[in-house]
Amino acid sequence: MNSNNNYADPYESYEELFDPLRTNRQARRKRRTKPNYKPKKTQEELIANTADIIGLEGGLQITYVPAKHEKMWLLRSLRPFYDQELISDVEALVKGGKEANVYRCAAHPATGQKWLAAKVYRPRMFRNLRNDQMYRRGRTTLTANGVPAKASDTRLMRALGKKTGFGQQVAHTSWLMHEYTALELLHGAGASVPKPFASGDNAILMSYIGDETGSAPTLNEIKLDEDEVWTLFQKVLRNIVLMLQYGRIHGDLSAYNILYWDRDVTLIDFPQIANSHVSKKTHVVGSAVNPDAEFILERDITRVCEYFSAQGVNCDPDAIFGDVWDRYVEDDTQQRLADASTWLEE
Ligand SMILES: Nc1ncnc2c1ncn2[C@@H]1O[C@H](COP(=O)(O)OP(=O)(O)O)[C@@H](O)[C@H]1O
Ligand SMILES: [Mg+2]
């Protein structure tokens, strides 16, 4: 069952960044009036030319032919994975989303995988960060190593506050590293998420769900068979609970961020992951609880229920939310406080 709709992408921001001729009117006019105009190149010539340029980018030969403005940031973002012998080719664009493009890469044999999915964040993020304020509350800023930035690093803190170019780069890296470290934590905990392989300045590499004919569809693209609906619903709920046991809430969970493959589900897209509470299992130094945690969790559960209700499951999002919040957030918090007071008494 696969009905991927790869949609066209305007790439307007890359055009600005990498093809000034298109945005600079004067330059465009000059180009138009050039007297020795030559007919357009044939498709084959263009492809050969692109392959040449890709070769010049340092020996990274890829099968996928990127659009002109996509080429630079794609190759720059994926080059380190190639150098680290994690990937050997970029085969296809899986999907171009608002914030990232995901590519199917041929995995290097040493990884033990046939393919890997590379999520390459858009350069637009540097200039126009998604309204992520709600999610950032209670989170630390993560550096490229995945460790929290030090509050004593005044240069970095000032840049973040002032939203300078450097500050935006730091915020961008942090956003991406929250996704990567979430995958590490949750995959290690046994959640149904892709296995993370590597992170770079502008991309993360993870296991690929799908095959050579296409990537796994997201739940919203398909209708589930009657005999699998209940099992898959339970599985999604189990993952929500598992995340809560680790003090985390997905934050953008819906049928759009759940992949379906081999009668199973995989949760994806974690940059906005939020802290539900200070859990017994995990506590990141410097991080706190997101004050909107209840709202964020309730919204995730409501969206999941919307999809599964439409597929025939009889579910009550309010009741589920109340139950899991009491059991996994309130009780865990009480327990942790009780444990702490025992230690104090000892
Ligand atoms: N590991 C993966 N394997 C296969 N396809 C993936 C994987 N990760 C993402 N995708 C595809 O790429 C799309 C965009 O990825 P996502 O992480 O949701 O980013 P966005 O922020 O752009 O929504 C998804 O809807 C899915 O179709
Ligand atoms: Mg998504």
Short mmCIF file of N, CA, C and O and ligand atoms in Angstrom, two decimals, residues 4 6-7 94-103 116-119 121 130 179 194-195 206-210 215-218 220-221 252 256-259 266 268-272, ligand 1:
data_model
loop_
_atom_site.label_atom_id
_atom_site.label_comp_id
_atom_site.label_asym_id
_atom_site.label_seq_id
_atom_site.Cartn_x
_atom_site.Cartn_y
_atom_site.Cartn_z
N ASN A 4 2.37 7.59 -2.31
CA ASN A 4 3.07 8.86 -2.03
C ASN A 4 2.78 9.91 -3.08
O ASN A 4 2.82 9.64 -4.28
N ASN A 6 4.50 13.04 -4.17
CA ASN A 6 5.59 14.00 -4.05
C ASN A 6 5.13 15.29 -4.69
O ASN A 6 4.84 15.33 -5.87
N TYR A 7 5.07 16.32 -3.89
CA TYR A 7 4.50 17.53 -4.46
C TYR A 7 5.57 18.50 -4.92
O TYR A 7 6.69 18.48 -4.46
N VAL A 94 12.53 11.95 -1.31
CA VAL A 94 11.36 11.25 -0.76
C VAL A 94 10.21 12.23 -0.68
O VAL A 94 9.11 11.99 -1.16
N LYS A 95 10.47 13.35 -0.04
CA LYS A 95 9.43 14.37 0.07
C LYS A 95 10.05 15.73 0.38
O LYS A 95 10.98 15.82 1.16
N GLY A 96 9.53 16.74 -0.25
CA GLY A 96 9.95 18.09 0.07
C GLY A 96 8.88 18.71 0.94
O GLY A 96 7.75 18.90 0.50
N GLY A 97 9.22 18.94 2.19
CA GLY A 97 8.23 19.54 3.09
C GLY A 97 8.51 21.01 3.25
O GLY A 97 9.36 21.58 2.56
N LYS A 98 7.81 21.64 4.19
CA LYS A 98 7.96 23.07 4.42
C LYS A 98 9.31 23.38 5.04
O LYS A 98 9.89 24.42 4.81
N GLU A 99 9.75 22.49 5.91
CA GLU A 99 10.95 22.80 6.70
C GLU A 99 12.13 21.95 6.34
O GLU A 99 13.25 22.27 6.74
N ALA A 100 11.88 20.84 5.66
CA ALA A 100 12.99 19.95 5.34
C ALA A 100 12.67 19.14 4.10
O ALA A 100 11.50 18.96 3.75
N ASN A 101 13.72 18.70 3.42
CA ASN A 101 13.56 17.71 2.36
C ASN A 101 14.10 16.40 2.89
O ASN A 101 15.12 16.40 3.58
N VAL A 102 13.43 15.31 2.55
CA VAL A 102 13.94 14.00 2.97
C VAL A 102 14.35 13.23 1.72
O VAL A 102 13.61 13.21 0.73
N TYR A 103 15.56 12.67 1.75
CA TYR A 103 16.10 11.95 0.59
C TYR A 103 16.35 10.49 0.94
O TYR A 103 16.73 10.18 2.07
N LEU A 116 19.27 4.68 3.74
CA LEU A 116 19.12 5.56 4.91
C LEU A 116 18.34 6.78 4.45
O LEU A 116 18.43 7.19 3.28
N ALA A 117 17.57 7.35 5.36
CA ALA A 117 16.83 8.57 5.03
C ALA A 117 17.61 9.76 5.57
O ALA A 117 18.00 9.78 6.74
N ALA A 118 17.87 10.75 4.69
CA ALA A 118 18.55 11.97 5.14
C ALA A 118 17.51 13.09 5.17
O ALA A 118 16.87 13.38 4.17
N LYS A 119 17.33 13.67 6.35
CA LYS A 119 16.43 14.82 6.46
C LYS A 119 17.30 16.06 6.44
O LYS A 119 18.09 16.30 7.35
N TYR A 121 17.51 19.99 6.48
CA TYR A 121 16.72 21.16 6.86
C TYR A 121 16.93 22.28 5.87
O TYR A 121 18.02 22.47 5.36
N ARG A 130 10.51 28.73 12.32
CA ARG A 130 9.10 28.47 12.59
C ARG A 130 8.77 29.01 13.99
O ARG A 130 9.61 29.09 14.85
N GLU A 179 15.75 17.09 17.55
CA GLU A 179 15.17 15.97 16.81
C GLU A 179 16.10 14.76 16.90
O GLU A 179 15.67 13.64 17.18
N PRO A 194 12.40 5.94 13.75
CA PRO A 194 13.57 5.54 12.97
C PRO A 194 14.82 5.51 13.84
O PRO A 194 14.93 6.26 14.82
N LYS A 195 15.76 4.64 13.47
CA LYS A 195 17.02 4.58 14.20
C LYS A 195 17.93 5.71 13.71
O LYS A 195 18.16 5.85 12.51
N MET A 206 18.91 8.79 9.27
CA MET A 206 18.18 7.78 10.08
C MET A 206 17.76 6.62 9.20
O MET A 206 17.89 6.70 7.97
N SER A 207 17.25 5.56 9.83
CA SER A 207 16.82 4.43 9.03
C SER A 207 15.67 4.87 8.11
O SER A 207 14.88 5.74 8.45
N TYR A 208 15.64 4.24 6.94
CA TYR A 208 14.66 4.60 5.92
C TYR A 208 13.51 3.59 5.97
O TYR A 208 13.75 2.38 6.00
N ILE A 209 12.29 4.09 6.00
CA ILE A 209 11.13 3.20 6.02
C ILE A 209 10.53 3.21 4.62
O ILE A 209 10.05 4.25 4.16
N GLY A 210 10.60 2.07 3.95
CA GLY A 210 10.10 1.99 2.58
C GLY A 210 11.00 1.07 1.78
O GLY A 210 11.79 0.31 2.35
N SER A 215 8.85 5.56 -0.49
CA SER A 215 8.92 5.55 0.98
C SER A 215 7.55 5.17 1.53
O SER A 215 6.54 5.22 0.83
N ALA A 216 7.55 4.81 2.80
CA ALA A 216 6.29 4.45 3.46
C ALA A 216 5.32 5.63 3.40
O ALA A 216 5.72 6.77 3.60
N PRO A 217 4.06 5.38 3.12
CA PRO A 217 3.09 6.50 3.16
C PRO A 217 2.83 6.93 4.60
O PRO A 217 3.05 6.16 5.53
N THR A 218 2.39 8.15 4.78
CA THR A 218 1.96 8.58 6.11
C THR A 218 0.49 8.12 6.27
O THR A 218 -0.21 7.91 5.28
N ASN A 220 -2.22 9.52 6.95
CA ASN A 220 -3.28 10.31 6.31
C ASN A 220 -3.44 9.98 4.82
O ASN A 220 -4.46 10.31 4.23
N GLU A 221 -2.43 9.31 4.25
CA GLU A 221 -2.51 9.00 2.81
C GLU A 221 -3.22 7.68 2.53
O GLU A 221 -3.44 7.34 1.37
N ASP A 252 3.91 17.33 17.73
CA ASP A 252 3.29 17.56 16.42
C ASP A 252 2.79 16.22 15.88
O ASP A 252 2.94 15.92 14.70
N TYR A 256 -0.14 12.77 9.86
CA TYR A 256 0.87 13.26 8.90
C TYR A 256 2.29 12.88 9.33
O TYR A 256 3.20 12.93 8.53
N ASN A 257 2.46 12.57 10.61
CA ASN A 257 3.79 12.24 11.10
C ASN A 257 3.88 10.81 11.63
O ASN A 257 4.67 10.51 12.51
N ILE A 258 3.05 9.94 11.05
CA ILE A 258 3.15 8.51 11.38
C ILE A 258 3.22 7.75 10.06
O ILE A 258 2.34 7.89 9.20
N LEU A 259 4.31 7.00 9.89
CA LEU A 259 4.50 6.23 8.66
C LEU A 259 3.86 4.85 8.82
O LEU A 259 3.83 4.29 9.92
N THR A 266 5.45 3.87 12.37
CA THR A 266 6.68 4.50 12.85
C THR A 266 6.40 5.99 13.03
O THR A 266 5.90 6.65 12.11
N ILE A 268 7.48 9.84 13.34
CA ILE A 268 8.60 10.65 12.83
C ILE A 268 8.41 12.13 13.19
O ILE A 268 7.37 12.50 13.73
N ASP A 269 9.44 12.93 12.85
CA ASP A 269 9.34 14.40 12.89
C ASP A 269 9.31 14.95 14.33
O ASP A 269 8.27 15.39 14.81
N PHE A 270 10.48 14.99 14.97
CA PHE A 270 10.56 15.30 16.40
C PHE A 270 11.21 16.62 16.81
O PHE A 270 11.51 16.78 17.99
N PRO A 271 11.49 17.58 15.91
CA PRO A 271 12.27 18.73 16.39
C PRO A 271 11.59 19.52 17.51
O PRO A 271 12.25 20.15 18.32
N GLN A 272 10.27 19.46 17.56
CA GLN A 272 9.54 20.27 18.56
C GLN A 272 9.25 19.50 19.84
O GLN A 272 8.47 19.95 20.67
N1 LIG B 1 12.82 7.78 8.08
C1 LIG B 1 12.02 8.01 7.04
N2 LIG B 1 11.79 7.03 6.12
C2 LIG B 1 10.96 7.27 5.08
N3 LIG B 1 10.34 8.45 4.84
C3 LIG B 1 10.53 9.45 5.73
C4 LIG B 1 11.37 9.28 6.87
N4 LIG B 1 11.39 10.45 7.56
C5 LIG B 1 10.59 11.30 6.88
N5 LIG B 1 10.07 10.72 5.79
C6 LIG B 1 9.17 11.35 4.80
O1 LIG B 1 9.52 12.71 4.68
C7 LIG B 1 8.41 13.55 5.03
C8 LIG B 1 8.91 14.78 5.78
O2 LIG B 1 9.57 14.40 6.98
P1 LIG B 1 9.23 15.06 8.36
O3 LIG B 1 10.23 14.56 9.34
O4 LIG B 1 7.79 14.84 8.69
O5 LIG B 1 9.55 16.61 8.09
P2 LIG B 1 8.62 17.91 7.91
O6 LIG B 1 9.02 18.79 9.07
O7 LIG B 1 9.01 18.48 6.60
O8 LIG B 1 7.17 17.47 8.01
C9 LIG B 1 7.48 12.66 5.84
O9 LIG B 1 6.15 13.04 5.73
C10 LIG B 1 7.71 11.30 5.22
O10 LIG B 1 6.92 11.14 4.08
#
